[in-house]
CSV table of N, CA and C in Angstrom, one decimal:
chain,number,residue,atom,x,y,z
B,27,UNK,N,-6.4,-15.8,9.4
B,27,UNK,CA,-6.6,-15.6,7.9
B,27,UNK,C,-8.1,-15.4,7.7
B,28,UNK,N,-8.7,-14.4,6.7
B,28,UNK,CA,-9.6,-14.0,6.8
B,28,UNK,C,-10.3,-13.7,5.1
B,29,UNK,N,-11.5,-14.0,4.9
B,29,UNK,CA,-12.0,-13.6,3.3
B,29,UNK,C,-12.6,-12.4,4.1
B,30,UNK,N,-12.4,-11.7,2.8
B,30,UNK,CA,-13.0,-9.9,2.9
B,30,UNK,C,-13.0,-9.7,1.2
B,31,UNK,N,-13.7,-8.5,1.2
B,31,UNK,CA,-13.8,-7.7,0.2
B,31,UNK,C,-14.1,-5.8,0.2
B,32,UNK,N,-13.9,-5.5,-0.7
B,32,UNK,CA,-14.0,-4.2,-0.4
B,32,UNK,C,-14.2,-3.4,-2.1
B,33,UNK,N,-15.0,-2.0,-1.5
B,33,UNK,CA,-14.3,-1.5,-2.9
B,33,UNK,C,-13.8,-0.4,-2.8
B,34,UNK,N,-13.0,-0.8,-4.0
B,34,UNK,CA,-11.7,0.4,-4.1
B,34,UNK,C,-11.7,1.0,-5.3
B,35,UNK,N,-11.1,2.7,-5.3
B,35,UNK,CA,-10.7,2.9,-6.7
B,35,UNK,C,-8.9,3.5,-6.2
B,36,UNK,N,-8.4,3.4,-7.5
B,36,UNK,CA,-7.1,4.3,-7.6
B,36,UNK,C,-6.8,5.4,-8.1
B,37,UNK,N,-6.1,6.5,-7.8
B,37,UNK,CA,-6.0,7.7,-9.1
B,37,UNK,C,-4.4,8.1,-8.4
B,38,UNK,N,-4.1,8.8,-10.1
B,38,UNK,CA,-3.2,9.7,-9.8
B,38,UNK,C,-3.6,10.8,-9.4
B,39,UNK,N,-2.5,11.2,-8.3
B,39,UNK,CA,-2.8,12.4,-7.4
B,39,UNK,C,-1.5,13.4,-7.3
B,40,UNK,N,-1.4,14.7,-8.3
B,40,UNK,CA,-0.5,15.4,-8.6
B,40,UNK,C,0.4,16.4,-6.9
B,41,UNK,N,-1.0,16.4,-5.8
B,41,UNK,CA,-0.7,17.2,-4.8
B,41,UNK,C,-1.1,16.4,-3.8
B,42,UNK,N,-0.4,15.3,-3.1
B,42,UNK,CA,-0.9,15.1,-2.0
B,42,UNK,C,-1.5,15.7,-0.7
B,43,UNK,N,-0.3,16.6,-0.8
B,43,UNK,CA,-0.9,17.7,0.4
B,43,UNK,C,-2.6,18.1,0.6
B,44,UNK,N,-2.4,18.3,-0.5
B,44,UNK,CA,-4.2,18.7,-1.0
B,44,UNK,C,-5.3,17.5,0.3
B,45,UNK,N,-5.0,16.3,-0.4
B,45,UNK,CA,-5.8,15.6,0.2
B,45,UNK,C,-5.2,14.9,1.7
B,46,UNK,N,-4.2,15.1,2.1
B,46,UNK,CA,-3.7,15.0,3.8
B,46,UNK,C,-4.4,16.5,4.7
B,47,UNK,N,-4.2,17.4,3.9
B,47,UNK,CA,-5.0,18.6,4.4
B,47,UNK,C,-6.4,17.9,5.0
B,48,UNK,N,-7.5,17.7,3.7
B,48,UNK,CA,-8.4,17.1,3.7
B,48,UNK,C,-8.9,15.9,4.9
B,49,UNK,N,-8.0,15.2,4.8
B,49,UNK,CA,-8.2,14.1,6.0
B,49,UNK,C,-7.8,14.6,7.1
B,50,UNK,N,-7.4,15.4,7.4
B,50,UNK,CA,-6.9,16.1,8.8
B,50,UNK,C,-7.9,17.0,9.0
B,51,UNK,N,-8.6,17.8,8.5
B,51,UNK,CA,-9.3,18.3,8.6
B,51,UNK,C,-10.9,17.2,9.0
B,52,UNK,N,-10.9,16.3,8.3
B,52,UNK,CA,-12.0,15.6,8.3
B,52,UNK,C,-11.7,14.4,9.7
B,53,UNK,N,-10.7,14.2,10.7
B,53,UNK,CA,-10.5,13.9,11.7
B,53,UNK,C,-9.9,12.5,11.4
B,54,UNK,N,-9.7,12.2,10.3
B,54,UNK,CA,-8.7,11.3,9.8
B,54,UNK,C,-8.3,10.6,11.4
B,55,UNK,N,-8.2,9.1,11.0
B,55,UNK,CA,-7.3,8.4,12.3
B,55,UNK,C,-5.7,8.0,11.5
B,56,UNK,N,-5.3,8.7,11.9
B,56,UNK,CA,-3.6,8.2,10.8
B,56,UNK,C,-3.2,7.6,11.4
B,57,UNK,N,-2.6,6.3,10.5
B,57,UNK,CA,-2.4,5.2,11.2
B,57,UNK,C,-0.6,4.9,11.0
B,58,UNK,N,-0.2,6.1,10.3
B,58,UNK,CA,1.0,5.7,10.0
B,58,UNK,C,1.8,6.1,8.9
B,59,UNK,N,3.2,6.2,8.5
B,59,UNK,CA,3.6,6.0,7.4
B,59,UNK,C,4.9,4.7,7.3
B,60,UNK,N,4.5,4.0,6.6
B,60,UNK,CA,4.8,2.4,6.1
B,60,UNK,C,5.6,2.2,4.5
B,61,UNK,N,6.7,1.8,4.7
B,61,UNK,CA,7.5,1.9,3.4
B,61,UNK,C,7.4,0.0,3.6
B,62,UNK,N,6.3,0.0,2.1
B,62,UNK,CA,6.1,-1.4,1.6
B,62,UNK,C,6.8,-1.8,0.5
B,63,UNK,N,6.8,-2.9,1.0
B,63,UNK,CA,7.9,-3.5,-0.8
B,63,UNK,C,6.6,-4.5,-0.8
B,64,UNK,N,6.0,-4.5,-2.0
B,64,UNK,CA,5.3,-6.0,-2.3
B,64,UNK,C,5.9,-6.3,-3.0
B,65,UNK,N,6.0,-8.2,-3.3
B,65,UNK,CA,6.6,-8.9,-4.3
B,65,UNK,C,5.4,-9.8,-5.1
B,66,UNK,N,5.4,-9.6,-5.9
B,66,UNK,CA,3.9,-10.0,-7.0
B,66,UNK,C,4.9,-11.4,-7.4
B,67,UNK,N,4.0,-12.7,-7.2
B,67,UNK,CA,4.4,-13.9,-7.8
B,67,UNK,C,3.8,-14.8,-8.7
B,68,UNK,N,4.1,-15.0,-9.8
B,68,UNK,CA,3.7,-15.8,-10.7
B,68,UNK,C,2.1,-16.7,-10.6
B,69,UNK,N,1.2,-16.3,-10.5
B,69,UNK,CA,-0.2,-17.5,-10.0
B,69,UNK,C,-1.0,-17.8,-11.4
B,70,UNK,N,-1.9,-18.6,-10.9
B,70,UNK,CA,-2.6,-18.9,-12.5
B,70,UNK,C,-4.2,-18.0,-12.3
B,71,UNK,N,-4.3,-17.7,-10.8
B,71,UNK,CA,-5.8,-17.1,-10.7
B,71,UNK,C,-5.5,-16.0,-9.8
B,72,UNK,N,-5.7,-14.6,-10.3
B,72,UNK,CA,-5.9,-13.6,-9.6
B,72,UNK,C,-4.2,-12.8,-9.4
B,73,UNK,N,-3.9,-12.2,-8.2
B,73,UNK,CA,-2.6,-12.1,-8.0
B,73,UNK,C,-2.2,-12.1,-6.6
B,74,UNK,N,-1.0,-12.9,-6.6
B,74,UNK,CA,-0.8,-13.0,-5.2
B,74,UNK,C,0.5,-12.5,-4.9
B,75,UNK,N,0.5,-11.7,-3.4
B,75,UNK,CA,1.4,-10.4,-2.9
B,75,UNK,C,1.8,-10.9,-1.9
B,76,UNK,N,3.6,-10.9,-1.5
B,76,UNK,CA,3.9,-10.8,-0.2
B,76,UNK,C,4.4,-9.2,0.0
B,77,UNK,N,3.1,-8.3,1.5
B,77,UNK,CA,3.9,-7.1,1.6
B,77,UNK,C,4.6,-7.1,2.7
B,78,UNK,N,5.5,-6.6,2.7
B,78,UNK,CA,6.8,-6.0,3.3
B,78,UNK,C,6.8,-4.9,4.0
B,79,UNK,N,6.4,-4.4,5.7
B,79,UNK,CA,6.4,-3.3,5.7
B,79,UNK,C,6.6,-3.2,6.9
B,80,UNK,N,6.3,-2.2,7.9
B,80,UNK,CA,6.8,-1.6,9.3
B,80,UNK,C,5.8,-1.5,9.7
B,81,UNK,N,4.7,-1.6,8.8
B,81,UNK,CA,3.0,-1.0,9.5
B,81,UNK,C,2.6,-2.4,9.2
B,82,UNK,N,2.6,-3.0,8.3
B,82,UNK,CA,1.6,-4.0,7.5
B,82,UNK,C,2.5,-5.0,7.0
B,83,UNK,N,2.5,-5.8,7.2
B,83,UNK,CA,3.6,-7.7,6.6
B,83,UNK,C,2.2,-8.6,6.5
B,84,UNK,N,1.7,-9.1,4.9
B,84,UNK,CA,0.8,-9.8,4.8
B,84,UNK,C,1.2,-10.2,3.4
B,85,UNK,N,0.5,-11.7,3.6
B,85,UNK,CA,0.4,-12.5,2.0
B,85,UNK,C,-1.1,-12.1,2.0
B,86,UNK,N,-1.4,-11.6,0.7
B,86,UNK,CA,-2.5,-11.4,0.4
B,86,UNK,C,-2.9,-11.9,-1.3
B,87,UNK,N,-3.8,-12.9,-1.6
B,87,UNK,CA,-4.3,-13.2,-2.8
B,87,UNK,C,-5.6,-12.3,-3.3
B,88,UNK,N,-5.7,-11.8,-3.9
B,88,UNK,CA,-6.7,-11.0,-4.2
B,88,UNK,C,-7.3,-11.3,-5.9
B,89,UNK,N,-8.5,-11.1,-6.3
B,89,UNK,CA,-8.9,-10.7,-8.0
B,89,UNK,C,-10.0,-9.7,-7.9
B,90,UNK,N,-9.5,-8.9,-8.5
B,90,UNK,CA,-10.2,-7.5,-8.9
B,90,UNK,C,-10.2,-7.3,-10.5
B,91,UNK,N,-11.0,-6.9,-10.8
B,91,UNK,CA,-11.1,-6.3,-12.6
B,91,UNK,C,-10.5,-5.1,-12.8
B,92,UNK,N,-10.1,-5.1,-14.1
B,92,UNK,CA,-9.0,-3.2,-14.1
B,92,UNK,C,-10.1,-2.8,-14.9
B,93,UNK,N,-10.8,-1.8,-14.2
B,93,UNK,CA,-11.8,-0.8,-14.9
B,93,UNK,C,-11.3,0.3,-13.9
B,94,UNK,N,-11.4,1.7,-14.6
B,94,UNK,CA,-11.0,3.3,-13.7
B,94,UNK,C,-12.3,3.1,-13.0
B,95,UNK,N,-13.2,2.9,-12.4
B,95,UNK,CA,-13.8,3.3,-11.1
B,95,UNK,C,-13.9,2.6,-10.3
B,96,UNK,N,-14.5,2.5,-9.3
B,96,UNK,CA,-14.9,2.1,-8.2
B,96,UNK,C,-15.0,0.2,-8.6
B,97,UNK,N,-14.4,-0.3,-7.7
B,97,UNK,CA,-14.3,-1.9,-8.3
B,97,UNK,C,-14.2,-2.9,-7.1
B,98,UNK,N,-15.0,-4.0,-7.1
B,98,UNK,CA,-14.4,-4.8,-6.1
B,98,UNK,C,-13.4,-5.8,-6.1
B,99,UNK,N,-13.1,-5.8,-5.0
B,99,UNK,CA,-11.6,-6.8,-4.7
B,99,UNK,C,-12.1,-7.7,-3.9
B,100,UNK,N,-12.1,-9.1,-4.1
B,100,UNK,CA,-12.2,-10.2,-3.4
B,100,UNK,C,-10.9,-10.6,-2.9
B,101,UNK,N,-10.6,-10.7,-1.6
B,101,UNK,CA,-8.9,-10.7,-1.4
B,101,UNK,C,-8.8,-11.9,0.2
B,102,UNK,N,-8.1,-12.0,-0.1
B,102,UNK,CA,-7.8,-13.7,1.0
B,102,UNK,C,-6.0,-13.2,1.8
B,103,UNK,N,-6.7,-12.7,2.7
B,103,UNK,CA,-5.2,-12.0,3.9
B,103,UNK,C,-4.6,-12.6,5.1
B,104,UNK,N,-3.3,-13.0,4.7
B,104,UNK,CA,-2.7,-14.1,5.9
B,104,UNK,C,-1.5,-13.2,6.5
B,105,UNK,N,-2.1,-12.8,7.6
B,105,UNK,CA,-0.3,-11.6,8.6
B,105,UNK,C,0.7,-12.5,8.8
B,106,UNK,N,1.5,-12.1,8.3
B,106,UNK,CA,2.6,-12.5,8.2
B,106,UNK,C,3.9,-12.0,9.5
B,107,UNK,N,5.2,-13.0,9.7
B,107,UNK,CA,6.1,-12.3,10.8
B,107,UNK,C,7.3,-12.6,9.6
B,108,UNK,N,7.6,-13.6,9.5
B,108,UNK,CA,8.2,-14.3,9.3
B,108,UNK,C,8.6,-13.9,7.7
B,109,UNK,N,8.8,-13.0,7.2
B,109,UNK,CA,8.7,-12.2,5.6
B,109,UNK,C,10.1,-13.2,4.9
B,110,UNK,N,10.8,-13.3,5.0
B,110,UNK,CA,12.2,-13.3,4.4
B,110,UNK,C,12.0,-15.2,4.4
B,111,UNK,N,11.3,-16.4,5.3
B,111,UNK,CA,11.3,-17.2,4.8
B,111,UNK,C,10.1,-17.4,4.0
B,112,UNK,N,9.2,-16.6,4.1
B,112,UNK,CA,8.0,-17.2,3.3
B,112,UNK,C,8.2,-16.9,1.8
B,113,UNK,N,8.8,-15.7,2.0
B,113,UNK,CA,9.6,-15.1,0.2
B,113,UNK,C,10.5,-16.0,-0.3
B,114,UNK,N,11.2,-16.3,0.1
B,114,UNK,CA,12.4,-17.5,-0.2
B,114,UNK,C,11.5,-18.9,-1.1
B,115,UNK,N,10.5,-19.2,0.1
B,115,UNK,CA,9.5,-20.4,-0.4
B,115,UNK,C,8.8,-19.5,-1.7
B,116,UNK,N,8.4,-18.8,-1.7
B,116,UNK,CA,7.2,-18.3,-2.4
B,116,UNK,C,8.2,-17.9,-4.2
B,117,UNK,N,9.0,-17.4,-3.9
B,117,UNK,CA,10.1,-17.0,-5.0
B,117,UNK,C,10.7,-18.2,-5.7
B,118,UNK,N,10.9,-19.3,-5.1
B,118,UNK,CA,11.5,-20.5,-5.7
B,118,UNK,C,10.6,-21.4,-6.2
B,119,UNK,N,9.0,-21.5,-5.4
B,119,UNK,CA,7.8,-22.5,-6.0
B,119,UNK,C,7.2,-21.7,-7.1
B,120,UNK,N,6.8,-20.5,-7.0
B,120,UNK,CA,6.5,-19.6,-8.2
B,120,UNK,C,7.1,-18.6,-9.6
B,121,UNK,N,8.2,-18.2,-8.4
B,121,UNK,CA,8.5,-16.9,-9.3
B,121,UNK,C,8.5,-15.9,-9.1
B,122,UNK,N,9.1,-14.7,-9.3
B,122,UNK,CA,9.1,-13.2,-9.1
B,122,UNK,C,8.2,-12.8,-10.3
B,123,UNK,N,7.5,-12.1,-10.4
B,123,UNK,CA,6.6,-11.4,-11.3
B,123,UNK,C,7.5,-10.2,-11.2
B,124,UNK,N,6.8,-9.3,-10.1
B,124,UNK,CA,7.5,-8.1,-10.0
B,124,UNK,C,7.5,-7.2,-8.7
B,125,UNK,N,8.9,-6.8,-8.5
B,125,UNK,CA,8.2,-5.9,-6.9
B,125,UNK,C,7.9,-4.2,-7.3
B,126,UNK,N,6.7,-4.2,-6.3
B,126,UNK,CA,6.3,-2.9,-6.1
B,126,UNK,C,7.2,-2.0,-4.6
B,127,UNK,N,8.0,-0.9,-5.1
B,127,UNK,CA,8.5,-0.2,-3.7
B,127,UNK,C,7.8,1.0,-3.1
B,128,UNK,N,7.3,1.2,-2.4
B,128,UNK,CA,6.2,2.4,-2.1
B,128,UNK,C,6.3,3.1,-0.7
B,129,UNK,N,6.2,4.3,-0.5
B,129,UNK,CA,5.7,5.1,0.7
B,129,UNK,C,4.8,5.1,1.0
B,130,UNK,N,3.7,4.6,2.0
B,130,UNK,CA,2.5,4.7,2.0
B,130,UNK,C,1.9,5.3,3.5
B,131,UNK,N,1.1,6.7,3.2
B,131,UNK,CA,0.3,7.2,4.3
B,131,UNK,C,-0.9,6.7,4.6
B,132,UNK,N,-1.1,5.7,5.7
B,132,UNK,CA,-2.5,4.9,6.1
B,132,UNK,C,-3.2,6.0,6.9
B,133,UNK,N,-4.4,6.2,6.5
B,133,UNK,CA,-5.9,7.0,7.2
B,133,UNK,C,-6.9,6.3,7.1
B,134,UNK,N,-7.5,6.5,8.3
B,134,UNK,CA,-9.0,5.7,8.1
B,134,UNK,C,-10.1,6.5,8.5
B,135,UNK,N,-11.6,6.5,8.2
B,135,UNK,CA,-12.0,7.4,8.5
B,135,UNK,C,-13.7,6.1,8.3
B,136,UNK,N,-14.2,6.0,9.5
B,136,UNK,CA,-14.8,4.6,9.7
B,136,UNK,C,-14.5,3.8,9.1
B,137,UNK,N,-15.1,3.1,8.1
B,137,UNK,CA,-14.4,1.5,7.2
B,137,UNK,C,-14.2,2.0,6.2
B,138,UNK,N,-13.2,3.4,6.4
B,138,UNK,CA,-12.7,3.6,4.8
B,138,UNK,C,-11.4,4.0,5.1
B,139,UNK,N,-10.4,3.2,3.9
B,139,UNK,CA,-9.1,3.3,4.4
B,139,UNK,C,-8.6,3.6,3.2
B,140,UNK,N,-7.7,5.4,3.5
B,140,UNK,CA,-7.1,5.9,2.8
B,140,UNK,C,-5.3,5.5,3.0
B,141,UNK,N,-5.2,5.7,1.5
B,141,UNK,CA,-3.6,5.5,1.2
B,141,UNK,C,-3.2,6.5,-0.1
B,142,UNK,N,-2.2,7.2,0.3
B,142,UNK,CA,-1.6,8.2,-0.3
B,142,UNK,C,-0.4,7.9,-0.6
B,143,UNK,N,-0.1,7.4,-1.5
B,143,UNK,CA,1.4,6.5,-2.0
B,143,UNK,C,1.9,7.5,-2.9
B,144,UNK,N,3.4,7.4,-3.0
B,144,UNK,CA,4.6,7.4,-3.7
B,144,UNK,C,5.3,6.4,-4.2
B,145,UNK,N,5.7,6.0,-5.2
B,145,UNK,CA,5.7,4.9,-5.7
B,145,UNK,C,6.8,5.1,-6.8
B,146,UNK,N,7.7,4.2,-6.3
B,146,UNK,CA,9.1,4.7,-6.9
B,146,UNK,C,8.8,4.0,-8.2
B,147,UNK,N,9.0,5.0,-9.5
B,147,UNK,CA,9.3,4.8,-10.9
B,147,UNK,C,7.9,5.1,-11.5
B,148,UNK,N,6.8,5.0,-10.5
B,148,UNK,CA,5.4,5.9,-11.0
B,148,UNK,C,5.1,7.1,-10.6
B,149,UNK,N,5.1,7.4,-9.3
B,149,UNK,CA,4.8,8.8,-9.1
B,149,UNK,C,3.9,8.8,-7.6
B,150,UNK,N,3.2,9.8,-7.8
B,150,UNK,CA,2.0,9.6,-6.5
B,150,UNK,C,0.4,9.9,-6.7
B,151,UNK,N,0.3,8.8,-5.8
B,151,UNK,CA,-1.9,8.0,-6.1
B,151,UNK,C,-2.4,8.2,-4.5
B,152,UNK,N,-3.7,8.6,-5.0
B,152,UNK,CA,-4.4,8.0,-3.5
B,152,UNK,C,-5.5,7.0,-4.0
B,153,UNK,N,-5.5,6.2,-3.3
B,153,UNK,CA,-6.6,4.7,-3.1
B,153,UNK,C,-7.8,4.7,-1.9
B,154,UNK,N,-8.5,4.7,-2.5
B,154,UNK,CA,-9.5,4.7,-1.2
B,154,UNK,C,-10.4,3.5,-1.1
B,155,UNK,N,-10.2,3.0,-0.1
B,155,UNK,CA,-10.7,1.1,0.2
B,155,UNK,C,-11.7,1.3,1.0
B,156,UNK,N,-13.2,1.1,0.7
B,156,UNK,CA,-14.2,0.8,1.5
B,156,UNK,C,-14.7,-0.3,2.3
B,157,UNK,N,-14.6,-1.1,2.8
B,157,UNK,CA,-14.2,-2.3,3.7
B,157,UNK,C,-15.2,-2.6,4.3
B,158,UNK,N,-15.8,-3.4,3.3
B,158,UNK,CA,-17.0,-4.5,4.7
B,158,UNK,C,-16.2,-5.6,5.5
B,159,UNK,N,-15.7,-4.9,7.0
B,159,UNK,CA,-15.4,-5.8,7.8
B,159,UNK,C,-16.0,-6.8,8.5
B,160,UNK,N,-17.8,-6.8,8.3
B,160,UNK,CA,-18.6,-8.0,9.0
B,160,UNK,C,-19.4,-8.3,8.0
B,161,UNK,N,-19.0,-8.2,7.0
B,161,UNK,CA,-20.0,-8.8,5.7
B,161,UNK,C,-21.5,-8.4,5.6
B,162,UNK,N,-21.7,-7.1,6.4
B,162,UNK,CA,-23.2,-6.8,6.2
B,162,UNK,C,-23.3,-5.6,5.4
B,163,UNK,N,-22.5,-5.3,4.6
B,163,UNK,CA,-22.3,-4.3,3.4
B,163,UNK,C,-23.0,-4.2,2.3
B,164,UNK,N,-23.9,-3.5,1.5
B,164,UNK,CA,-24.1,-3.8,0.7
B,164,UNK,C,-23.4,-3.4,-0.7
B,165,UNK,N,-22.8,-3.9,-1.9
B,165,UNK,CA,-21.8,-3.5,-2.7
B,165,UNK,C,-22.4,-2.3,-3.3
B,166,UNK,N,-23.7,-2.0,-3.7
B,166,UNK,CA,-24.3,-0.9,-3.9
B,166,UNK,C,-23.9,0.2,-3.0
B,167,UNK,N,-24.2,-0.2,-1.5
B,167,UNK,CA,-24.0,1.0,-0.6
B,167,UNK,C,-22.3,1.6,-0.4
B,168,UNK,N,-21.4,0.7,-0.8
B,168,UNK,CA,-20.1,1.0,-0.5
B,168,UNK,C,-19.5,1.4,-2.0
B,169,UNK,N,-20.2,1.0,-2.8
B,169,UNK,CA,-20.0,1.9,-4.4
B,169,UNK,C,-20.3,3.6,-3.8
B,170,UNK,N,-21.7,3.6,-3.5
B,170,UNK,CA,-21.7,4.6,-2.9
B,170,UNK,C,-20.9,5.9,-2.1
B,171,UNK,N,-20.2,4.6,-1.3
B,171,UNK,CA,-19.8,5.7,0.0
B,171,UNK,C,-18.1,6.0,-1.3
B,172,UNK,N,-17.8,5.1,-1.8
B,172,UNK,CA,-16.8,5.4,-2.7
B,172,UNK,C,-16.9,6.5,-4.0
B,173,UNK,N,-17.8,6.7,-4.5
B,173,UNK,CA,-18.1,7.9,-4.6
B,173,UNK,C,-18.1,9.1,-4.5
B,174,UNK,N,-18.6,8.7,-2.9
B,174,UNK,CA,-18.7,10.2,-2.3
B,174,UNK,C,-17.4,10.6,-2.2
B,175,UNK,N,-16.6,9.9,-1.9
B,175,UNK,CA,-15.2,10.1,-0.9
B,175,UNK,C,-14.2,10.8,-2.7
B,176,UNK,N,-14.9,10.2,-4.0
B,176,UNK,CA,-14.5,10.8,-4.9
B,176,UNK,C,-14.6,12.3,-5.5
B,177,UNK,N,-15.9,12.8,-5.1
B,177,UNK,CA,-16.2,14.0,-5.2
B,177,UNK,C,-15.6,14.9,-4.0
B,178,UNK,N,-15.6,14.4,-2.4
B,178,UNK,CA,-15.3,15.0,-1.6
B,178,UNK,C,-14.2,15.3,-1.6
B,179,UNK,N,-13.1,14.5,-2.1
B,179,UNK,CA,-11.6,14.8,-2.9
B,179,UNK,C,-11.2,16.1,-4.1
B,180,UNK,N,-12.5,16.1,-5.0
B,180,UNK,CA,-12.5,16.2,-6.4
B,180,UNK,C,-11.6,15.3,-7.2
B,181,UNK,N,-11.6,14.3,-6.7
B,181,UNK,CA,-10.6,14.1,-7.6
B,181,UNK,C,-11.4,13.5,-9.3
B,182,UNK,N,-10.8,13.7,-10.3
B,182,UNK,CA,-10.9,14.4,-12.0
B,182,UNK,C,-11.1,12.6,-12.1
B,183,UNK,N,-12.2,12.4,-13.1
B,183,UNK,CA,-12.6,10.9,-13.9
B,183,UNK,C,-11.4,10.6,-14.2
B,184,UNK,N,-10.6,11.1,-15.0
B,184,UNK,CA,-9.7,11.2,-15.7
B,184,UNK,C,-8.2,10.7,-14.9
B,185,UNK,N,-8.0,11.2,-13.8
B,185,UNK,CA,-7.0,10.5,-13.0
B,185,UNK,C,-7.3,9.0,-12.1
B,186,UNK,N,-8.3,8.6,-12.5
B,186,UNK,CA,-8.3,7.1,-12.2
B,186,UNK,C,-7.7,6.1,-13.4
B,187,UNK,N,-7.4,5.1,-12.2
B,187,UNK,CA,-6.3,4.0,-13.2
B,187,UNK,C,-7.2,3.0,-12.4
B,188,UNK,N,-6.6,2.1,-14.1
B,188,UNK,CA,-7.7,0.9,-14.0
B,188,UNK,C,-6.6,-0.3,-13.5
B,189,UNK,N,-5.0,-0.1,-13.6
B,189,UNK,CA,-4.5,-1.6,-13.0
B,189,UNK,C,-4.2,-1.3,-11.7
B,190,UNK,N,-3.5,-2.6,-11.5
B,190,UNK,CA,-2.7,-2.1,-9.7
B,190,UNK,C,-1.1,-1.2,-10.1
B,191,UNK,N,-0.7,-1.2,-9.4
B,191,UNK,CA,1.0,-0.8,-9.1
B,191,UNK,C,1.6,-2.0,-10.0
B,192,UNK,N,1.5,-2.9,-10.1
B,192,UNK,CA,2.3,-4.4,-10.6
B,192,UNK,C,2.3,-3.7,-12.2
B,193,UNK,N,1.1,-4.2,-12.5
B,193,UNK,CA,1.0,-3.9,-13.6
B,193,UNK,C,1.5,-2.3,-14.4
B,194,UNK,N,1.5,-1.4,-13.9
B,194,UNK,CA,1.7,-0.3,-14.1
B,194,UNK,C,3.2,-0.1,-14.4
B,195,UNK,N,3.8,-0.9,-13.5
B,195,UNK,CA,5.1,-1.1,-13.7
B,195,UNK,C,5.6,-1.9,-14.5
B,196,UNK,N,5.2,-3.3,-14.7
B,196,UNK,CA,5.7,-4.2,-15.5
B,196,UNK,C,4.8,-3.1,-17.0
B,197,UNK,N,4.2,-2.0,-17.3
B,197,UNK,CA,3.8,-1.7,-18.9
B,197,UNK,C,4.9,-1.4,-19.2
């Protein structure tokens, strides 16, 4: 289990292709494609996720602010095997908030980790997570590199979203 932080933005993304072209071109490490279920549960601080997946099974607590740009996430990540008893516990001490069902294409491209989701009942986003994996990041410089990776996309001010998937769903 591990504290990290990172920053991230989200946007709607009308053409994925567009931007899988892009990352293949740019030598992308694809890491996969992973059909996640998160289950969002009831907490009093921040929001806490069990994800569900083929690629990725983690409880993750995280608090981020919903603003459309570039934002950081302070997030607390425990890998998980064992999905189906820890949900059982976690569903009955808490609560169901809400599940998110998603397709997700993982790329990385040094400590930046792209995701190109499909997301049943919203549509499709790419997220781009800049990741200080040894804490020697500066949040200015990784604002930065988030940024760049915004213009290098093009992707439009205007298709950034300021909540997560949870929320977007439960509007």
């Amino acid at each position: 289990m591990g504290q990290s932080k990172n920053i991230e933005i989200k946007a709607k993304c009308n053409d994925l292709e567009i931007i899988r072209r892009i990352l293949i071109k740019s030598n992308a490490d694809f890491k996969g494609l992973d059909h996640q279920i998160d289950t969002y549960f009831f907490v009093k601080n921040g929001r806490l996720k069990l994800r569900e997946g083929n690629i990725e099974n983690n409880l993750i607590h995280y608090n981020r602010p919903d603003n459309a740009g570039p934002k950081q996430s302070d997030f607390t990540l425990f890998k998980t095997e064992n999905n189906k008893g820890i949900k059982d516990v976690l569903s009955k001490a808490l609560g169901v908030k809400v599940i998110v069902d998603k397709k997700r294409e993982i790329y990385f491209i040094n400590n930046v980790k792209f995701h190109l989701d499909t997301v049943m009942g919203l549509g499709t986003f790419i997220e781009i997570e800049v990741i200080d994996f040894n804490g020697n990041a500066s949040q200015n410089d990784m604002i930065k590199t988030c940024n760049h990776y915004l213009r290098f996309f093009g992707i439009n001010e205007n298709d950034l979203v300021e909540s997560s998937y949870s929320d977007l769903i439960l509007d």
